[in-house]
Coordinates of C-alpha atoms in Angstrom, one line a residue:
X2 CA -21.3 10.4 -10.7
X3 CA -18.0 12.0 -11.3
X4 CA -16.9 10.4 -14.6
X5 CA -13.7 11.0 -15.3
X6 CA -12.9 10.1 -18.3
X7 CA -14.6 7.9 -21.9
X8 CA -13.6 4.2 -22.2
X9 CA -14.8 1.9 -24.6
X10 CA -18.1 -0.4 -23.6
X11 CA -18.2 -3.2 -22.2
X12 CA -20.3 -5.9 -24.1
X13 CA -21.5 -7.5 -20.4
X14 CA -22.8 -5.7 -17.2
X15 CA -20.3 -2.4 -15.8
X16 CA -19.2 -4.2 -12.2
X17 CA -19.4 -1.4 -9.9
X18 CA -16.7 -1.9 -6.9
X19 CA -19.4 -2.8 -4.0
X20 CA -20.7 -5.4 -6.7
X21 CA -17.9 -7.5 -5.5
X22 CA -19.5 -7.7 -2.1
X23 CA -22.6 -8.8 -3.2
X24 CA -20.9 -11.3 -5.1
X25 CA -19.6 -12.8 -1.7
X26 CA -22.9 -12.8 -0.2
X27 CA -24.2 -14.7 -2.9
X28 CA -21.2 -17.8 -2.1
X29 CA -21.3 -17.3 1.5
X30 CA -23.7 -15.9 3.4
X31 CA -23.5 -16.4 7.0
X32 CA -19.9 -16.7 6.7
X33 CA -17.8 -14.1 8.5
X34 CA -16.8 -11.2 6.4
X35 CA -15.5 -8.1 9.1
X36 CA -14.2 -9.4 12.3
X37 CA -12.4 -7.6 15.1
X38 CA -11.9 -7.4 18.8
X39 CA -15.6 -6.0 19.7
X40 CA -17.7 -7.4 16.7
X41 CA -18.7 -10.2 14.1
X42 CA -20.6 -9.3 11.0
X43 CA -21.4 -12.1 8.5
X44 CA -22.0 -11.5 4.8
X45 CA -25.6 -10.3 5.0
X46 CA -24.9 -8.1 7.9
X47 CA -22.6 -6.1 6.4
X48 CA -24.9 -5.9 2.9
X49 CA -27.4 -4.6 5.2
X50 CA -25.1 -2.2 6.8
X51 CA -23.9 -0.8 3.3
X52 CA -27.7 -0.1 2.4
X53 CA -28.2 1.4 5.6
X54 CA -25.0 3.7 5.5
X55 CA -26.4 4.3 1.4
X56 CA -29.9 5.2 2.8
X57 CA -29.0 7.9 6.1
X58 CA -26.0 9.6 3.3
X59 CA -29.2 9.8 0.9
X60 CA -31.3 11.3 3.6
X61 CA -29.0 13.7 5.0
X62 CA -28.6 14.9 1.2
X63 CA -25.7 13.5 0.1
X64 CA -25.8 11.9 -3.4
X65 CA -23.2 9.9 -6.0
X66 CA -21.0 13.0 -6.1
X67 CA -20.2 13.3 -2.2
X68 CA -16.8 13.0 -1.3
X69 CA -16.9 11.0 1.8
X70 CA -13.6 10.4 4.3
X71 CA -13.1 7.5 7.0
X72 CA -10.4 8.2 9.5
X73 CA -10.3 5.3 12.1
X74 CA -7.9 2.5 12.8
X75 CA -8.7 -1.4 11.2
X76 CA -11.9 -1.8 12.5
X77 CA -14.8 -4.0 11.0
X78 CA -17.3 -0.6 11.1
X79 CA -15.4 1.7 9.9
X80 CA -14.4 -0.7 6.9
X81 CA -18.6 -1.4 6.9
X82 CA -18.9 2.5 6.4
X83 CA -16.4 2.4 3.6
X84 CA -18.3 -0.5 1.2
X85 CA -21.8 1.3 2.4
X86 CA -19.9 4.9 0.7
X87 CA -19.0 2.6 -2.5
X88 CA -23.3 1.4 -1.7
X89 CA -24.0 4.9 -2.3
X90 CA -21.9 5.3 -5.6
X91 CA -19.9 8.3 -3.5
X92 CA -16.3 8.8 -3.5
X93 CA -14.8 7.0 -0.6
X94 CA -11.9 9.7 1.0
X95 CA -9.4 7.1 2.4
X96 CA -7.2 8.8 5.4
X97 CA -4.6 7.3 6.9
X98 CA -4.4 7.1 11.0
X99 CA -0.9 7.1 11.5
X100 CA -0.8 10.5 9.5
X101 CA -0.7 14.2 11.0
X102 CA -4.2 16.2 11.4
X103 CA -2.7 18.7 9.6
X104 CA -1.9 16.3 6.3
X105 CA -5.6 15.1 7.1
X106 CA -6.9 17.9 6.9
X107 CA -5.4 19.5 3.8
X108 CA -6.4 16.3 2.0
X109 CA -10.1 16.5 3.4
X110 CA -9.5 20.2 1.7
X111 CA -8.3 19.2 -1.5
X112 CA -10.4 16.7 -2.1
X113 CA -13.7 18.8 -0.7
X114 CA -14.9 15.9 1.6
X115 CA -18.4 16.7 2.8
X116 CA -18.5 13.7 5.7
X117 CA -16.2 12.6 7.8
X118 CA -17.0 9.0 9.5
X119 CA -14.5 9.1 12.7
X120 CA -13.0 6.8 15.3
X121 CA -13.2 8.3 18.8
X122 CA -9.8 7.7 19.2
X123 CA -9.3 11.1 16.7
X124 CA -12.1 12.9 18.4
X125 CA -9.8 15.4 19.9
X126 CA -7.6 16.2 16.3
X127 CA -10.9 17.4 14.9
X128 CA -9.9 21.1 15.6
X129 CA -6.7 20.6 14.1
X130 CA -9.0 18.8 11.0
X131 CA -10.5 22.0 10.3
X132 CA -7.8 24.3 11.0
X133 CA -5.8 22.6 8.1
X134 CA -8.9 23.2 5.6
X135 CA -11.7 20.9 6.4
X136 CA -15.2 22.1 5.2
X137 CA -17.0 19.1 6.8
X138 CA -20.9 19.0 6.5
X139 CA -21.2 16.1 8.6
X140 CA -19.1 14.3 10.6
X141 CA -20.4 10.3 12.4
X142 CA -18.5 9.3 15.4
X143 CA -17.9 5.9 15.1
X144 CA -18.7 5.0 18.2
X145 CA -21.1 6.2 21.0
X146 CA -22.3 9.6 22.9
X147 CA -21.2 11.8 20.4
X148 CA -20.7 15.4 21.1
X149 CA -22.9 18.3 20.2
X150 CA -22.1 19.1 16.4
X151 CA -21.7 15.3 15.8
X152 CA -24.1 12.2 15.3
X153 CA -23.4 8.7 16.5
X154 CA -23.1 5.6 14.3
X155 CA -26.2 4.2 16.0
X156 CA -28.5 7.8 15.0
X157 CA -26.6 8.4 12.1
X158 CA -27.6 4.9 10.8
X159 CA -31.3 4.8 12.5
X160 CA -32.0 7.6 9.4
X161 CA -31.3 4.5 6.7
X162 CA -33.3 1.5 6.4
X163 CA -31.6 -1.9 5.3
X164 CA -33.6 -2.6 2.1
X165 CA -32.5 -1.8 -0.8
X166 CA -33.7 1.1 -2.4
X167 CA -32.0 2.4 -5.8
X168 CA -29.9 1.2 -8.1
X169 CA -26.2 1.0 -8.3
X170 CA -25.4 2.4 -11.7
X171 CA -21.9 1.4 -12.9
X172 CA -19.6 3.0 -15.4
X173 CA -16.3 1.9 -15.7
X174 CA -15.1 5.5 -15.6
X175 CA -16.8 6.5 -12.7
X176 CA -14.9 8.0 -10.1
X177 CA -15.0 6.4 -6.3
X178 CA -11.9 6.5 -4.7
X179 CA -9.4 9.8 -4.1
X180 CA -6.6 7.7 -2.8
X181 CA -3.4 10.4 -1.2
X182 CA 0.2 9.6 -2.3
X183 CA 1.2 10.3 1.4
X184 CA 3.1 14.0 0.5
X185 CA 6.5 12.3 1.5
X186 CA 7.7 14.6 -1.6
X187 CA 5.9 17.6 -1.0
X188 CA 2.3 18.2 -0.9
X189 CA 0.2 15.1 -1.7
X190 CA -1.6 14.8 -4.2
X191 CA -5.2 13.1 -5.0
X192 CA -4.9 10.4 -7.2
X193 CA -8.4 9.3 -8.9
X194 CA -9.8 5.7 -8.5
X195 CA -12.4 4.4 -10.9
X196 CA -14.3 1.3 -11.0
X197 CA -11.8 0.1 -14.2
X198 CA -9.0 0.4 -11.9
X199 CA -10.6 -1.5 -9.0
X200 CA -12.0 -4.2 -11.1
X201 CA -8.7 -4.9 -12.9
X202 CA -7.3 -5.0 -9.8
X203 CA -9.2 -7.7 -8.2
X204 CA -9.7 -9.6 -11.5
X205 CA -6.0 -9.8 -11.7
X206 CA -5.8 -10.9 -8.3
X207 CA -8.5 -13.9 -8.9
X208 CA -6.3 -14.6 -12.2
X209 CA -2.7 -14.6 -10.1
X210 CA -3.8 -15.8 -6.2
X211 CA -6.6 -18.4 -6.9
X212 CA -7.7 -19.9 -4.2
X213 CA -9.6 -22.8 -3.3
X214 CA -11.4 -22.2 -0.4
X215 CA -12.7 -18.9 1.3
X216 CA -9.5 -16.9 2.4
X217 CA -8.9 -15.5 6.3
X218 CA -7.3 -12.1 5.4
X219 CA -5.7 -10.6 8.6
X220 CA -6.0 -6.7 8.0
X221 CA -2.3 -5.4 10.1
X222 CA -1.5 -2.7 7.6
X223 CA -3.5 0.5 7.3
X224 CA -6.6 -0.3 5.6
X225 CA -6.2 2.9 3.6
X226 CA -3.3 1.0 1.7
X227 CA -2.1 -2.2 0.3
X228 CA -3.7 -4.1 3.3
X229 CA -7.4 -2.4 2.3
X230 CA -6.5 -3.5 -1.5
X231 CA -6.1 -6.9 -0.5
X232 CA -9.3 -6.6 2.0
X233 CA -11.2 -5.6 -1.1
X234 CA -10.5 -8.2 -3.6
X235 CA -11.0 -10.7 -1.3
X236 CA -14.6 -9.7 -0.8
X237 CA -15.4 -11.4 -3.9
X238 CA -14.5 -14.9 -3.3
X239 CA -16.6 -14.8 0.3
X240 CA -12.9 -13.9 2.2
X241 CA -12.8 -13.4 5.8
X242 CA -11.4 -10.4 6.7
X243 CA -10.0 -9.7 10.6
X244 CA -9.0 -6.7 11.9
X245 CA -5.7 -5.7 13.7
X246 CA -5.7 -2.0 14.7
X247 CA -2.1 -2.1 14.6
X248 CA 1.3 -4.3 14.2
X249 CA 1.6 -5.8 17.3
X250 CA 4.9 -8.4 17.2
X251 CA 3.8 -10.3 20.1
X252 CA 0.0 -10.3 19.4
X253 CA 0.3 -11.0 15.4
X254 CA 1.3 -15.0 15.5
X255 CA -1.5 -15.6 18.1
X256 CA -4.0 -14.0 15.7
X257 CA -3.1 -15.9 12.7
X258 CA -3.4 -19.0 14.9
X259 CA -6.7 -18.0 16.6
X260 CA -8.6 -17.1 13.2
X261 CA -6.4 -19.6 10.9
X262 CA -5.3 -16.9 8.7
X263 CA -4.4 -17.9 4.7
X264 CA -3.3 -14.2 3.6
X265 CA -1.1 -11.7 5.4
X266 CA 0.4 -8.5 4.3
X267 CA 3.3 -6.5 5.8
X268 CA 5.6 -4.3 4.5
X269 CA 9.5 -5.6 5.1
X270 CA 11.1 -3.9 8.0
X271 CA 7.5 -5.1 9.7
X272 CA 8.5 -8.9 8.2
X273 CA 12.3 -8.2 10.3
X274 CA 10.8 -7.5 13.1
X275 CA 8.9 -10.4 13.2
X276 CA 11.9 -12.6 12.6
X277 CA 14.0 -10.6 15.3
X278 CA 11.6 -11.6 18.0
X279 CA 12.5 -14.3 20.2
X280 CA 10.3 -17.0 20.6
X281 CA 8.3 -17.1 17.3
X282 CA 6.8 -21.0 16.2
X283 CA 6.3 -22.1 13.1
X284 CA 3.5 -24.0 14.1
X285 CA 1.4 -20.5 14.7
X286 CA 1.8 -19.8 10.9
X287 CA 0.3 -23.1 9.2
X288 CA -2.3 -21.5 7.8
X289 CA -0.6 -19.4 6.1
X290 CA -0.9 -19.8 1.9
X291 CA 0.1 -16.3 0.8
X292 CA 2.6 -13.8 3.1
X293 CA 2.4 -10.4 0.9
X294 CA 5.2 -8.1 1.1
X295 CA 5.6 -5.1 -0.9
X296 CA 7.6 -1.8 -1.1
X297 CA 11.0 -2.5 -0.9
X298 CA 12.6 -5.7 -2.0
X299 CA 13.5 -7.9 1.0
X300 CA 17.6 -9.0 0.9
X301 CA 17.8 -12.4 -0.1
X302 CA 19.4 -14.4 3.9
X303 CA 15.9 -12.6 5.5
X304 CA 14.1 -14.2 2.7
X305 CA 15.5 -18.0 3.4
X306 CA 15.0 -16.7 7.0
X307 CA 11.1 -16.0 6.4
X308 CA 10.5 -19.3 4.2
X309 CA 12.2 -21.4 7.1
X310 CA 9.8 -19.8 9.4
X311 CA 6.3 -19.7 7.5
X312 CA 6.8 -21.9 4.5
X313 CA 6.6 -21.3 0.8
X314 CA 3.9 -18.8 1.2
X315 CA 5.9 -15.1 0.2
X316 CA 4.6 -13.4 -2.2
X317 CA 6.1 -9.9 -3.6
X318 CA 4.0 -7.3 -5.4
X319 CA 5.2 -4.1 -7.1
X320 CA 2.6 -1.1 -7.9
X321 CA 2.4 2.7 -7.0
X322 CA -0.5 4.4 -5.8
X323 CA -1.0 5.4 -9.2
X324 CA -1.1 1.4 -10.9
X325 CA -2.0 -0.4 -7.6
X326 CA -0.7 -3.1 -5.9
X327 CA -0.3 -5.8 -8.8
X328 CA 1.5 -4.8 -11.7
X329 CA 4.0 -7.5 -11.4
X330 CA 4.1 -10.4 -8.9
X331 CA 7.2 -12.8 -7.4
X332 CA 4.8 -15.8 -6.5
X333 CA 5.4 -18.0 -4.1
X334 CA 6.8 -20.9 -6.5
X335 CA 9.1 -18.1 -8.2
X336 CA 10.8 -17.7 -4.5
X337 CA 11.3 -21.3 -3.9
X338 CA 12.4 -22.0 -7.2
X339 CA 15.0 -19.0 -7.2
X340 CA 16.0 -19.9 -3.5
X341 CA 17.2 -23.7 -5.0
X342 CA 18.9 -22.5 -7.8
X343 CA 18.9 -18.7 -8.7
X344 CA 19.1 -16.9 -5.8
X345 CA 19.5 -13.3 -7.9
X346 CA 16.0 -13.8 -9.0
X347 CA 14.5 -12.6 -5.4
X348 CA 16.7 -9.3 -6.0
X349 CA 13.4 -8.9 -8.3
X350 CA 9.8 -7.9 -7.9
X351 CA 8.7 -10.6 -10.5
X352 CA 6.6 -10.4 -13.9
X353 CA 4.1 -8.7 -15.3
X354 CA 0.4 -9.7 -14.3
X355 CA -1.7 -10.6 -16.8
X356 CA -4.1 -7.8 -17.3
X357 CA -1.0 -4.9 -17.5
X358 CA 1.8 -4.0 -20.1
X359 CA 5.0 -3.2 -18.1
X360 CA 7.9 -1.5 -20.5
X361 CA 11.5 -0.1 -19.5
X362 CA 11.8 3.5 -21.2
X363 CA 15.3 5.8 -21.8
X364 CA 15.4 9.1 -21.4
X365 CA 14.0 9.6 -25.5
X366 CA 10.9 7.8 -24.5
X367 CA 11.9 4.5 -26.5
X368 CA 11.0 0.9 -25.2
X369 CA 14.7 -0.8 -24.7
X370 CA 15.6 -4.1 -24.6
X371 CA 16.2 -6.8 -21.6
X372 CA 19.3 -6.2 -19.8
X373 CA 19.4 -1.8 -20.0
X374 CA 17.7 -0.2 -17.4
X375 CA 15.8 2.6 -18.1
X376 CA 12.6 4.2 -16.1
X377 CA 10.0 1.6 -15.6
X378 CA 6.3 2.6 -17.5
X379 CA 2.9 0.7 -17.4
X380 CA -0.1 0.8 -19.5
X381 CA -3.5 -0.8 -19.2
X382 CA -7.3 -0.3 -17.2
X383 CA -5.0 -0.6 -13.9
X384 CA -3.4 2.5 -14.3
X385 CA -5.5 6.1 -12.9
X386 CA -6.8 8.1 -15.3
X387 CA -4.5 11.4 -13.3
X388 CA -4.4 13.4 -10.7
X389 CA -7.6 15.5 -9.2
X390 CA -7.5 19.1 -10.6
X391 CA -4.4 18.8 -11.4
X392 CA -3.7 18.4 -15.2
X393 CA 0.0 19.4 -15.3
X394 CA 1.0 16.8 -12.9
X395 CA -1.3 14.6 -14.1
X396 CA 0.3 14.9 -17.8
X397 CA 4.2 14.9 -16.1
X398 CA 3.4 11.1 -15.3
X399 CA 2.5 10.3 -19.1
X400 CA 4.7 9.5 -22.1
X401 CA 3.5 8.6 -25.7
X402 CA 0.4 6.6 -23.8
X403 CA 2.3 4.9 -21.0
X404 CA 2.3 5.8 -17.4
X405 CA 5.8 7.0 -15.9
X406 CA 6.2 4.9 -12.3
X407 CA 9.6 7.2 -11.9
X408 CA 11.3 4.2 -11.0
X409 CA 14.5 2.9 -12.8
X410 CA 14.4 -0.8 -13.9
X411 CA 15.2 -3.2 -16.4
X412 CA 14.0 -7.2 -17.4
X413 CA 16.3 -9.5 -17.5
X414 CA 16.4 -12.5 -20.3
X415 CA 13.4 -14.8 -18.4
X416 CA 11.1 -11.8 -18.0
X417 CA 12.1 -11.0 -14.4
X418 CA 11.5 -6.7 -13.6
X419 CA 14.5 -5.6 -11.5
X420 CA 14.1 -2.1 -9.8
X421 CA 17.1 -0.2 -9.1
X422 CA 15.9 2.7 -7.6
X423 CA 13.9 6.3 -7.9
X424 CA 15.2 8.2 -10.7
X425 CA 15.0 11.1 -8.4
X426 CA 17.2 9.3 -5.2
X427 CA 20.3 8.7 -7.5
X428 CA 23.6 10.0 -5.8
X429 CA 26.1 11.0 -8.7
X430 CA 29.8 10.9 -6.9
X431 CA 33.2 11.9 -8.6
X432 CA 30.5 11.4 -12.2
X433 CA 29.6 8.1 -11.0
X434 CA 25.8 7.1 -10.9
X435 CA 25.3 5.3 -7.6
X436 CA 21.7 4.0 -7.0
X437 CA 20.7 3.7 -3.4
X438 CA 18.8 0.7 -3.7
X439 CA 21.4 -1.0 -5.2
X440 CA 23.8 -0.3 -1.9
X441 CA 21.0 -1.0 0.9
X442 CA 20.4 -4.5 -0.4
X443 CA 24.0 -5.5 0.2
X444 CA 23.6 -3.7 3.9
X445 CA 20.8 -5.8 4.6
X446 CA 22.5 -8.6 3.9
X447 CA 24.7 -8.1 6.9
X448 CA 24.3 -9.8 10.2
X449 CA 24.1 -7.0 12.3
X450 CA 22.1 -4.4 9.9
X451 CA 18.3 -4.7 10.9
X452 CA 17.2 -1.5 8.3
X453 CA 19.1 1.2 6.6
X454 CA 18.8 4.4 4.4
X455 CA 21.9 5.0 1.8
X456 CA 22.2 8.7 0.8
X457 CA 24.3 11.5 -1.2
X458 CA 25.8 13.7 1.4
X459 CA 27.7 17.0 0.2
X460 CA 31.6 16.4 -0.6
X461 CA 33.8 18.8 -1.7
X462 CA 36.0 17.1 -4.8
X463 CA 33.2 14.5 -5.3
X464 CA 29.9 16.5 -5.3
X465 CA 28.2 13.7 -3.3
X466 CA 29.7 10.9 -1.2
X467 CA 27.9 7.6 -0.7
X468 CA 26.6 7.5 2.9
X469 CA 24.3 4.8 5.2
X470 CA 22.2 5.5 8.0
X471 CA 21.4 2.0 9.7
X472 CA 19.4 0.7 12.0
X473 CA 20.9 -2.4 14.4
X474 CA 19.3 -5.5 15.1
X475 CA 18.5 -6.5 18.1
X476 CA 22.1 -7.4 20.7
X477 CA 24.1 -6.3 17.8
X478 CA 27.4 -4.1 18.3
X479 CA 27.8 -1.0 16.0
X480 CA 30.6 -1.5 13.7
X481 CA 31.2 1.6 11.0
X482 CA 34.2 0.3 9.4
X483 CA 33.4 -3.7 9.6
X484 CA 29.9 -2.6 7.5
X485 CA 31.6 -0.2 5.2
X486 CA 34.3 -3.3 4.6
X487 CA 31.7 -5.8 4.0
X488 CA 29.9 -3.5 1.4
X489 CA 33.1 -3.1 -0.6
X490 CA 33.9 -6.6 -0.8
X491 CA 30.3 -6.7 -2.6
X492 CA 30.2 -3.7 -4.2
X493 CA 33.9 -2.5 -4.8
X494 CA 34.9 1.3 -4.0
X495 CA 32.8 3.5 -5.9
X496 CA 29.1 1.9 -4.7
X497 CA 30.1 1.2 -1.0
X498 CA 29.5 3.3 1.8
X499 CA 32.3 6.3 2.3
X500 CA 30.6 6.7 6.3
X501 CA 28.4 5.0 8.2
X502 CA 26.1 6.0 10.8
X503 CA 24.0 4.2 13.6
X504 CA 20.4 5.6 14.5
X505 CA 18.4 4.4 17.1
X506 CA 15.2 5.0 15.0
X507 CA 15.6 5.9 10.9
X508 CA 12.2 8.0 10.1
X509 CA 8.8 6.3 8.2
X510 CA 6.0 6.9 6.6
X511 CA 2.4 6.8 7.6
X512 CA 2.7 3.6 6.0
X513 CA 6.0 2.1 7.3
X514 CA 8.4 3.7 4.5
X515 CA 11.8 4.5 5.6
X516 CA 11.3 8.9 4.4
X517 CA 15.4 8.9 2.2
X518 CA 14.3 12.8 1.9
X519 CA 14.2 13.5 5.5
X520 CA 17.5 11.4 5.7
X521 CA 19.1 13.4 3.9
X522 CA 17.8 16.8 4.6
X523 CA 19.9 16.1 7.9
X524 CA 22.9 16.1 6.0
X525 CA 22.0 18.8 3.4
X526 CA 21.1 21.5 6.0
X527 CA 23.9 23.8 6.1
X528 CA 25.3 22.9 2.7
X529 CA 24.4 25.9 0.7
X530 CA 23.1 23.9 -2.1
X531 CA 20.5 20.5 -2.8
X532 CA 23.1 18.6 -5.3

């Protein structure tokens, strides 16, 4: 089943990841579980669907060790296809749609996916799929009339019957997800999911989010990221999950309305553009009970902006790829407790969950106190056993036990984690360490500033100078020196802004992650040197 790696027993039953879903059905089943624009499936719809997916991948040949990929946009189906993969105790291939065919195909490559379940909507990148290295045995359009070469949903799941027909054997070590971390640093690499990792994840979920009545998850975010994370550990507790197939401004606070939606996730500079837009009611957003962001800190006026709006319902998360999602949580009483009287506190992503250890390193590898900053590490089940085939990066993200997030941090007295930045993105100017992150949550702080990017541009007595790339909100007036003033006056001479520059547009990631690298690539071109 792809093990990949020896933990110690477990005294009850190994939960494998679809067990959660069968969990639901047992709470709730005719309750909705995957809704979107064309289709309702309740609980026992979609168990039958998973058994039926299980069933036609076990007929055409495919067995526990299959490396299966989805590439479609949030739709109820496609996310079907993905729990009846996890049915099957195969590895479930997560690709993202806003990425390239070319990345999607090299990680279809590297990970050696044998099927591919895709949207129509990507029916004509398939060429480009297998150009970029995709050895695909068979591909299911999810949809109708698929071409020669392909099989339809509808065939492809007339070879499966809905009745259960094997076991789902569990080991906690078992692999069954191959999640990408997006290649925004080079080539991406695979990073392996087990069912420890997923069921530390949702049990620390349950522990942190409790709810009282089945949750209405609206699915905005790529489903093959923090959104899909969320999507899953709901699953458990009979959640209602509704797809978006993308952000949408004007469509979003109709939705939440229409399907009285309790949990929401969005990345920040989606959360701005939500508050830029004109007409937005509170009143839409009552149901709201839990508004995750995660990613980047949000600056701390957008913050009072967003809890004026929806209520005391944010919620920030901090995890990589590599420890998902949860290791440390800014709850919703934290932010309105920090907004009355400690204000600094939302500068921070919160404390450690539960079911993790969370540490700040130095640079000898020794746990430091509260107050020094120092490279952020994490140990426990959430973290992924390494990288696929790949032992020497696996082992460059270890240290004496404890996973290296490559993020510099430190606690502060009350337990808060502050993160200052990538140790890789620091700018060192005239011998001065300047971190980023530090500088872009003062320029998000100004009125006119809707999303920035703060890089080291060549200088020749300095080495680096200290230079913004922003993004105006909406009817503002570019100012260079009134934003490189206000950032002094918060940060003094060294830290603030040397130039400023307005771009329409400041490049992201697949998954809405402003790409610093590609900033400042732009500036590095002709410099003769990287530092």
């Amino acid at each position: 089943m792809g093990r990949v790696g020896q933990g110690p027993l477990l005294k009850m039953r190994d939960m494998h990841i679809i067990d959660y879903l069968d969990r639901g059905v047992q709470s709730a089943p005719h309750r909705p579980c995957l809704v979107d624009d064309v289709c309702i499936l309740n609980y026992v719809d979609v168990v039958r669907m998973t058994w039926r997916v299980a069933n036609a991948l076990r007929n055409y040949g495919f067995s526990a060790a299959s490396r299966i990929a989805v590439l479609s946009p949030n739709r109820a189906h496609a996310f079907a296809c993905i729990l009846g993969i996890f049915r099957n105790s195969s590895v479930w291939v997560p690709l993202n749609a806003a990425n390239s065919a070319e990345e999607n195909g090299k990680f279809l490559s590297k990970t050696q996916a044998e099927v591919l379940f895709l949207h129509p909507e990507f029916l004509d990148k398939l060429p480009d799929l297998r150009a970029a290295g995709a050895c695909l045995k068979l591909i299911v359009l999810l949809g109708d009339e698929a071409p020669e070469g392909l099989v339809d949903l509808s065939g492809f799941l007339a070879k499966g019957s809905d009745t259960p027909s094997f076991p789902v054997i569990a080991d906690p070590d078992d692999l069954v997800t191959l999640y990408s971390t997006g290649g925004t640093t080079g080539e991406p690499k695979a990073v392996m999911f087990t069912n420890r990792m997923w069921a530390t994840m949702i049990a620390t979920h349950r522990l942190v989010f409790p709810v009282d009545e089945p949750p209405v998850h609206l699915v905005v975010a790529p489903m093959t990221h923090g959104a899909g994370g969320i999507a899953m550990c709901l699953l458990s507790q009979g959640g209602t999950q509704v797809f978006m197939d993308h952000f949408d401004v004007g469509a979003l606070p109709e939705m939440v309305e229409k399907h009285g939606v309790t949990h929401l996730f969005l990345p920040p500079t989606a959360i701005y553009k939500l508050l830029d837009s004109h007409g937005l009611s509170a009143e839409r957003f009552r149901s709201l009970t839990h508004f995750f962001y995660a990613a980047a800190p949000m600056s701390v006026d957008r913050l009072r902006e967003a809890i004026d709006l929806f209520g005391p319902v944010m919620v920030q998360t901090y995890g990589q790829t590599e420890c998902p999602l949860v290791c440390t949580v800014l709850s919703q009483d934290d932010h309105v407790k920090a907004l009355a009287s400690a204000p600094d506190v939302l500068k921070s992503c919160g404390k450690p969950t539960p079911l993790v250890t969370v540490a700040i390193m130095d640079s000898s590898g020794n746990v430091v106190e509260p107050g020094v900053a120092g490279e952020i590490v994490v140990k426990g089940d959430l973290v992924t056993p390494g990288y696929l085939d790949d032992p020497v990066q696996t082992e460059a993200i270890r240290r004496a036990g404890w996973h290296r997030t490559g993020d510099v941090g430190y606690f502060d007295k009350d337990g808060y984690l502050y993160i200052v930045d990538r140790l890789k993105d620091m700018i060192i100017s005239g011998g001065f360490n300047v971190y980023p992150a530090e500088v872009e949550k003062v320029l998000l702080a100004h009125p006119s500033v809707a999303d920035c990017v703060v890089v080291g541009v060549p200088h020749p007595l300095w080495g680096e100078a200290v230079k913004a790339v922003i993004e105006l909100r909406p009817g503002q007036v570019y100012d260079a020196a009134a934003v490189m003033e206000f950032c002094k006056g918060h940060l003094g001479s060294v830290k603030a802004p040397k130039s400023v520059e307005c771009w329409a547009e400041l490049p992201r990631s697949a998954v809405g992650k402003t790409l610093r690298r590609k900033v400042r690539d732009v500036f590095w071109a002709d410099a003769g040197r990287s530092i």
